[in-house]
Amino acid sequence: MTVSILDVASFILRERGEMSTMKLQKLCYFSQGWALAWDDKPLFEEDFQAWANGPVSPPLYVKHRGRCSVSELAHEKPKALKLEQKLIVRSVLDTYSQMSGFQLSELSHKGAPWRAVRESYGAREGERCVGVISKEAMKAYFSSL
């Protein structure tokens, strides 16, 4: 059974409660990165783009657009994550959830995948960029940490 980023985001919100949309996006990004490094496969198929404030998944963005914080997503009944998926996400939450959305954004900016895409598109600081951060680049980066 394949879960989507919306399923993972819903799980994160159930585990940790209301949070900023920036924080939710970054926790999903770090969950995907660590899943690729630890499990050698993605948690979900949706991609992230190298937006100005860090990695953003457009399908998740559509669900929270216009809101600063979110406690649940307007989403059809979320699919349950498998045990190994829950363990990965919980490990990420244990490591990163005490950080703010802005701190997580800064952390994601230090990562090679986001920076490389923005550089390849010639995007300056604060400029819009819709370049996709590849799962291969995420796997290589998170595996190197």
PDB file of C-alpha atoms in Angstrom:
ATOM      1  CA  MET A   1       0.000   0.000   0.000  1.00  0.00           C
ATOM      2  CA  THR A   2       1.409   3.351  -1.038  1.00  0.00           C
ATOM      3  CA  VAL A   3       0.914   6.312   1.227  1.00  0.00           C
ATOM      4  CA  SER A   4       0.985   9.922   0.067  1.00  0.00           C
ATOM      5  CA  ILE A   5       2.635  12.970   1.562  1.00  0.00           C
ATOM      6  CA  LEU A   6      -0.836  13.904   2.824  1.00  0.00           C
ATOM      7  CA  ASP A   7      -0.983  10.632   4.775  1.00  0.00           C
ATOM      8  CA  VAL A   8       2.444  11.322   6.291  1.00  0.00           C
ATOM      9  CA  ALA A   9       1.507  14.932   7.102  1.00  0.00           C
ATOM     10  CA  SER A  10      -1.730  13.768   8.743  1.00  0.00           C
ATOM     11  CA  PHE A  11       0.252  11.269  10.828  1.00  0.00           C
ATOM     12  CA  ILE A  12       2.680  14.005  11.915  1.00  0.00           C
ATOM     13  CA  LEU A  13      -0.210  16.258  12.957  1.00  0.00           C
ATOM     14  CA  ARG A  14      -1.849  13.435  14.915  1.00  0.00           C
ATOM     15  CA  GLU A  15       1.454  12.741  16.680  1.00  0.00           C
ATOM     16  CA  ARG A  16       2.481  16.333  17.470  1.00  0.00           C
ATOM     17  CA  GLY A  17      -0.612  18.521  17.097  1.00  0.00           C
ATOM     18  CA  GLU A  18      -0.935  21.964  15.576  1.00  0.00           C
ATOM     19  CA  MET A  19       2.154  23.468  13.981  1.00  0.00           C
ATOM     20  CA  SER A  20       3.161  26.025  11.403  1.00  0.00           C
ATOM     21  CA  THR A  21       2.776  25.033   7.785  1.00  0.00           C
ATOM     22  CA  MET A  22       6.480  25.671   7.252  1.00  0.00           C
ATOM     23  CA  LYS A  23       7.334  23.240  10.032  1.00  0.00           C
ATOM     24  CA  LEU A  24       4.979  20.590   8.630  1.00  0.00           C
ATOM     25  CA  GLN A  25       6.561  20.889   5.170  1.00  0.00           C
ATOM     26  CA  LYS A  26      10.070  20.550   6.573  1.00  0.00           C
ATOM     27  CA  LEU A  27       9.197  17.597   8.829  1.00  0.00           C
ATOM     28  CA  CYS A  28       7.792  15.819   5.762  1.00  0.00           C
ATOM     29  CA  TYR A  29      10.989  16.666   3.850  1.00  0.00           C
ATOM     30  CA  PHE A  30      13.249  15.313   6.602  1.00  0.00           C
ATOM     31  CA  SER A  31      11.048  12.220   6.940  1.00  0.00           C
ATOM     32  CA  GLN A  32      11.408  11.545   3.220  1.00  0.00           C
ATOM     33  CA  GLY A  33      15.163  12.138   3.304  1.00  0.00           C
ATOM     34  CA  TRP A  34      15.775   9.807   6.215  1.00  0.00           C
ATOM     35  CA  ALA A  35      13.461   7.144   4.758  1.00  0.00           C
ATOM     36  CA  LEU A  36      15.524   7.197   1.571  1.00  0.00           C
ATOM     37  CA  ALA A  37      18.756   6.898   3.569  1.00  0.00           C
ATOM     38  CA  TRP A  38      17.626   4.275   6.090  1.00  0.00           C
ATOM     39  CA  ASP A  39      15.107   2.224   4.128  1.00  0.00           C
ATOM     40  CA  ASP A  40      16.401   2.799   0.586  1.00  0.00           C
ATOM     41  CA  LYS A  41      12.891   3.706  -0.590  1.00  0.00           C
ATOM     42  CA  PRO A  42      10.684   6.773  -0.397  1.00  0.00           C
ATOM     43  CA  LEU A  43       7.892   7.162   2.139  1.00  0.00           C
ATOM     44  CA  PHE A  44       5.765   8.748  -0.599  1.00  0.00           C
ATOM     45  CA  GLU A  45       6.068   9.521  -4.306  1.00  0.00           C
ATOM     46  CA  GLU A  46       5.398  13.264  -4.256  1.00  0.00           C
ATOM     47  CA  ASP A  47       8.383  15.512  -4.900  1.00  0.00           C
ATOM     48  CA  PHE A  48       9.681  18.626  -3.199  1.00  0.00           C
ATOM     49  CA  GLN A  49      10.569  21.829  -4.993  1.00  0.00           C
ATOM     50  CA  ALA A  50      13.378  24.187  -3.965  1.00  0.00           C
ATOM     51  CA  TRP A  51      11.257  27.167  -2.898  1.00  0.00           C
ATOM     52  CA  ALA A  52      12.771  30.282  -1.313  1.00  0.00           C
ATOM     53  CA  ASN A  53      11.977  29.154   2.255  1.00  0.00           C
ATOM     54  CA  GLY A  54      13.227  25.623   1.744  1.00  0.00           C
ATOM     55  CA  PRO A  55      11.783  22.425   0.290  1.00  0.00           C
ATOM     56  CA  VAL A  56       8.021  22.495  -0.338  1.00  0.00           C
ATOM     57  CA  SER A  57       5.732  19.784  -1.683  1.00  0.00           C
ATOM     58  CA  PRO A  58       3.107  21.419  -3.929  1.00  0.00           C
ATOM     59  CA  PRO A  59       0.355  18.838  -3.191  1.00  0.00           C
ATOM     60  CA  LEU A  60       0.762  19.484   0.542  1.00  0.00           C
ATOM     61  CA  TYR A  61       0.972  23.241  -0.024  1.00  0.00           C
ATOM     62  CA  VAL A  62      -2.382  23.177  -1.836  1.00  0.00           C
ATOM     63  CA  LYS A  63      -3.967  21.649   1.278  1.00  0.00           C
ATOM     64  CA  HIS A  64      -2.737  24.385   3.637  1.00  0.00           C
ATOM     65  CA  ARG A  65      -2.399  27.412   1.343  1.00  0.00           C
ATOM     66  CA  GLY A  66      -3.352  30.653   3.067  1.00  0.00           C
ATOM     67  CA  ARG A  67      -2.928  29.314   6.592  1.00  0.00           C
ATOM     68  CA  CYS A  68      -0.050  29.993   8.972  1.00  0.00           C
ATOM     69  CA  SER A  69      -0.647  26.940  11.111  1.00  0.00           C
ATOM     70  CA  VAL A  70      -2.524  23.696  10.717  1.00  0.00           C
ATOM     71  CA  SER A  71      -3.893  21.062  13.082  1.00  0.00           C
ATOM     72  CA  GLU A  72      -5.417  18.760  10.475  1.00  0.00           C
ATOM     73  CA  LEU A  73      -5.645  18.499   6.715  1.00  0.00           C
ATOM     74  CA  ALA A  74      -8.783  18.461   4.648  1.00  0.00           C
ATOM     75  CA  HIS A  75      -7.936  15.045   3.269  1.00  0.00           C
ATOM     76  CA  GLU A  76      -9.904  11.947   2.466  1.00  0.00           C
ATOM     77  CA  LYS A  77      -9.497   9.279   5.109  1.00  0.00           C
ATOM     78  CA  PRO A  78      -5.719   9.113   5.565  1.00  0.00           C
ATOM     79  CA  LYS A  79      -4.108   5.754   4.905  1.00  0.00           C
ATOM     80  CA  ALA A  80      -2.381   4.185   7.861  1.00  0.00           C
ATOM     81  CA  LEU A  81       1.383   4.104   7.726  1.00  0.00           C
ATOM     82  CA  LYS A  82       3.140   0.755   8.090  1.00  0.00           C
ATOM     83  CA  LEU A  83       5.049   0.153  11.303  1.00  0.00           C
ATOM     84  CA  GLU A  84       8.459   0.777   9.694  1.00  0.00           C
ATOM     85  CA  GLN A  85       7.158   4.034   8.187  1.00  0.00           C
ATOM     86  CA  LYS A  86       5.837   5.155  11.573  1.00  0.00           C
ATOM     87  CA  LEU A  87       9.197   4.362  13.172  1.00  0.00           C
ATOM     88  CA  ILE A  88      11.041   6.513  10.628  1.00  0.00           C
ATOM     89  CA  VAL A  89       8.660   9.446  11.035  1.00  0.00           C
ATOM     90  CA  ARG A  90       8.684   9.188  14.833  1.00  0.00           C
ATOM     91  CA  SER A  91      12.486   9.155  14.830  1.00  0.00           C
ATOM     92  CA  VAL A  92      12.473  12.310  12.696  1.00  0.00           C
ATOM     93  CA  LEU A  93       9.926  13.911  15.028  1.00  0.00           C
ATOM     94  CA  ASP A  94      12.004  13.006  18.081  1.00  0.00           C
ATOM     95  CA  THR A  95      15.021  14.672  16.473  1.00  0.00           C
ATOM     96  CA  TYR A  96      13.511  17.728  14.786  1.00  0.00           C
ATOM     97  CA  SER A  97      10.070  18.567  16.184  1.00  0.00           C
ATOM     98  CA  GLN A  98      11.391  20.809  18.968  1.00  0.00           C
ATOM     99  CA  MET A  99      12.727  23.154  16.266  1.00  0.00           C
ATOM    100  CA  SER A 100      10.613  25.941  14.775  1.00  0.00           C
ATOM    101  CA  GLY A 101       9.629  26.086  11.129  1.00  0.00           C
ATOM    102  CA  PHE A 102      12.213  28.816  10.582  1.00  0.00           C
ATOM    103  CA  GLN A 103      14.961  26.749  12.231  1.00  0.00           C
ATOM    104  CA  LEU A 104      14.037  23.743  10.091  1.00  0.00           C
ATOM    105  CA  SER A 105      14.022  25.964   7.019  1.00  0.00           C
ATOM    106  CA  GLU A 106      17.538  27.184   7.853  1.00  0.00           C
ATOM    107  CA  LEU A 107      18.653  23.590   8.377  1.00  0.00           C
ATOM    108  CA  SER A 108      17.218  22.559   5.006  1.00  0.00           C
ATOM    109  CA  HIS A 109      19.061  25.475   3.351  1.00  0.00           C
ATOM    110  CA  LYS A 110      22.358  24.019   4.569  1.00  0.00           C
ATOM    111  CA  GLY A 111      21.600  20.792   2.737  1.00  0.00           C
ATOM    112  CA  ALA A 112      23.118  20.143  -0.665  1.00  0.00           C
ATOM    113  CA  PRO A 113      19.911  19.005  -2.449  1.00  0.00           C
ATOM    114  CA  TRP A 114      17.993  22.280  -1.954  1.00  0.00           C
ATOM    115  CA  ARG A 115      21.022  24.475  -2.609  1.00  0.00           C
ATOM    116  CA  ALA A 116      22.092  22.558  -5.743  1.00  0.00           C
ATOM    117  CA  VAL A 117      18.670  22.878  -7.371  1.00  0.00           C
ATOM    118  CA  ARG A 118      18.458  26.597  -6.631  1.00  0.00           C
ATOM    119  CA  GLU A 119      21.963  27.139  -7.994  1.00  0.00           C
ATOM    120  CA  SER A 120      21.189  25.157 -11.156  1.00  0.00           C
ATOM    121  CA  TYR A 121      18.136  27.385 -11.738  1.00  0.00           C
ATOM    122  CA  GLY A 122      20.106  30.548 -10.984  1.00  0.00           C
ATOM    123  CA  ALA A 123      17.656  31.432  -8.203  1.00  0.00           C
ATOM    124  CA  ARG A 124      18.915  34.139  -5.884  1.00  0.00           C
ATOM    125  CA  GLU A 125      18.012  34.359  -2.211  1.00  0.00           C
ATOM    126  CA  GLY A 126      14.287  34.950  -1.829  1.00  0.00           C
ATOM    127  CA  GLU A 127      13.523  34.301  -5.499  1.00  0.00           C
ATOM    128  CA  ARG A 128      10.881  31.848  -6.640  1.00  0.00           C
ATOM    129  CA  CYS A 129      12.138  28.474  -7.883  1.00  0.00           C
ATOM    130  CA  VAL A 130      10.099  25.435  -8.862  1.00  0.00           C
ATOM    131  CA  GLY A 131      13.035  23.121  -9.515  1.00  0.00           C
ATOM    132  CA  VAL A 132      12.433  19.592  -8.242  1.00  0.00           C
ATOM    133  CA  ILE A 133      14.735  18.150  -5.591  1.00  0.00           C
ATOM    134  CA  SER A 134      15.385  14.607  -6.809  1.00  0.00           C
ATOM    135  CA  LYS A 135      14.966  11.650  -4.519  1.00  0.00           C
ATOM    136  CA  GLU A 136      18.415  10.479  -5.634  1.00  0.00           C
ATOM    137  CA  ALA A 137      20.001  13.719  -4.396  1.00  0.00           C
ATOM    138  CA  MET A 138      18.082  13.470  -1.120  1.00  0.00           C
ATOM    139  CA  LYS A 139      19.176   9.856  -0.624  1.00  0.00           C
ATOM    140  CA  ALA A 140      22.829  10.689  -1.295  1.00  0.00           C
ATOM    141  CA  TYR A 141      22.760  13.678   1.050  1.00  0.00           C
ATOM    142  CA  PHE A 142      20.942  12.060   3.971  1.00  0.00           C
ATOM    143  CA  SER A 143      23.051   8.893   3.622  1.00  0.00           C
ATOM    144  CA  SER A 144      26.189  11.020   4.009  1.00  0.00           C
ATOM    145  CA  LEU A 145      25.122  12.512   7.356  1.00  0.00           C
TER     146      LEU A 145
END
